[in-house]
Amino acid sequence: MSRAEEFQELRPLLFSIAYRILGSVSEAEDAVQETWLRYEGAAARPASAKAYLSAVVTRISIDVLRSARVRREQYVGLWFPEPLLADPYEDPQRSAELADSLSMAALLLLERLSPLERAVFVLREVFGFGFPEVASAVGRSEAACRQLAVRARRHMDAGRPRYEADRREREELAGRFFDAFTEGDVDRLRELLAADARLVSDSGGKAPRWGEGVAGAAKVAYALATLVRPFLEIGGAVEPCEVNGQPGAVFRDRDGRVVNTWSLDILDGRIQMIRTVLNPDKLGHVGPVADAWAVVRETARVHRTPG
């Protein structure tokens, strides 16, 4: 097998590692491309392409994350990971770990870890790498990596909700939620939301901040019902789909361009959190991006029109 064939076979794994370390589709793709350039230029072929490439993409991702942290501290408003509609890497033996680590909630918890803790957690807990491989990838001793893994696991476990709905329950609840949403049914929406539900958004200062600061089932339900009628009337579409392994949706304008994405956090049979990503810089990989300001202006005109 040629180097190029080996690399293409391992590309889904490399992207999935980089995305979980970085929380960014574009930065993960860049890290994977840089990994290929280094592999292509290496004088000798390694004994294990998987171990070598995983180590390279991890080191690149750690360096990128360290510089990205500074930018994220200066970010306008709330920062969310770039939405991912489908994880290219599949491993039936680790499907639970892969799915759990992909959610917006989990990626935001990972943001609390140091870059080294994050990388160790991703390699060890998510992808099941042995400590010798982890140590080689991050350039630390096995003993140090074990300590990093313990600290990272403690932080992650402390921040996770205690009970999560299974996949079928989540999908059924999400289906009822989006039916109620597209019908603008405030009462049904309120019944599906947790008492302290929140609607929050990431616009990066480059799009309207829909839903930032809306809290409580009644207020969130009213905000959603108020939003949907004019949006649909101007030709907008709501496409339910998985976002980061959780129920969610892509909103599109009348021309099919992406306005934003939603992801739902579901716990104890209720929707706890709706996270919207509107920053156009984070949506280009989903499809052509709409002018969210224009969409909001048009929906506002419809909203003001008696009907």
mmCIF file of C-alpha atoms in Angstrom, residues 55 76 115 122 127 139 236 255 303:
data_model
loop_
_atom_site.group_PDB
_atom_site.id
_atom_site.type_symbol
_atom_site.label_atom_id
_atom_site.label_comp_id
_atom_site.label_asym_id
_atom_site.label_seq_id
_atom_site.Cartn_x
_atom_site.Cartn_y
_atom_site.Cartn_z
ATOM 1 C CA ALA A 55 0.898 11.331 16.936
ATOM 2 C CA VAL A 76 -17.414 38.314 20.789
ATOM 3 C CA PRO A 115 -4.342 21.364 25.695
ATOM 4 C CA VAL A 122 -9.263 12.279 23.492
ATOM 5 C CA PHE A 127 -10.214 6.416 20.870
ATOM 6 C CA GLY A 139 5.785 13.903 24.193
ATOM 7 C CA GLY A 236 -37.186 29.537 5.091
ATOM 8 C CA ASP A 255 -32.424 29.677 -1.786
ATOM 9 C CA HIS A 303 -43.666 39.783 11.931
#
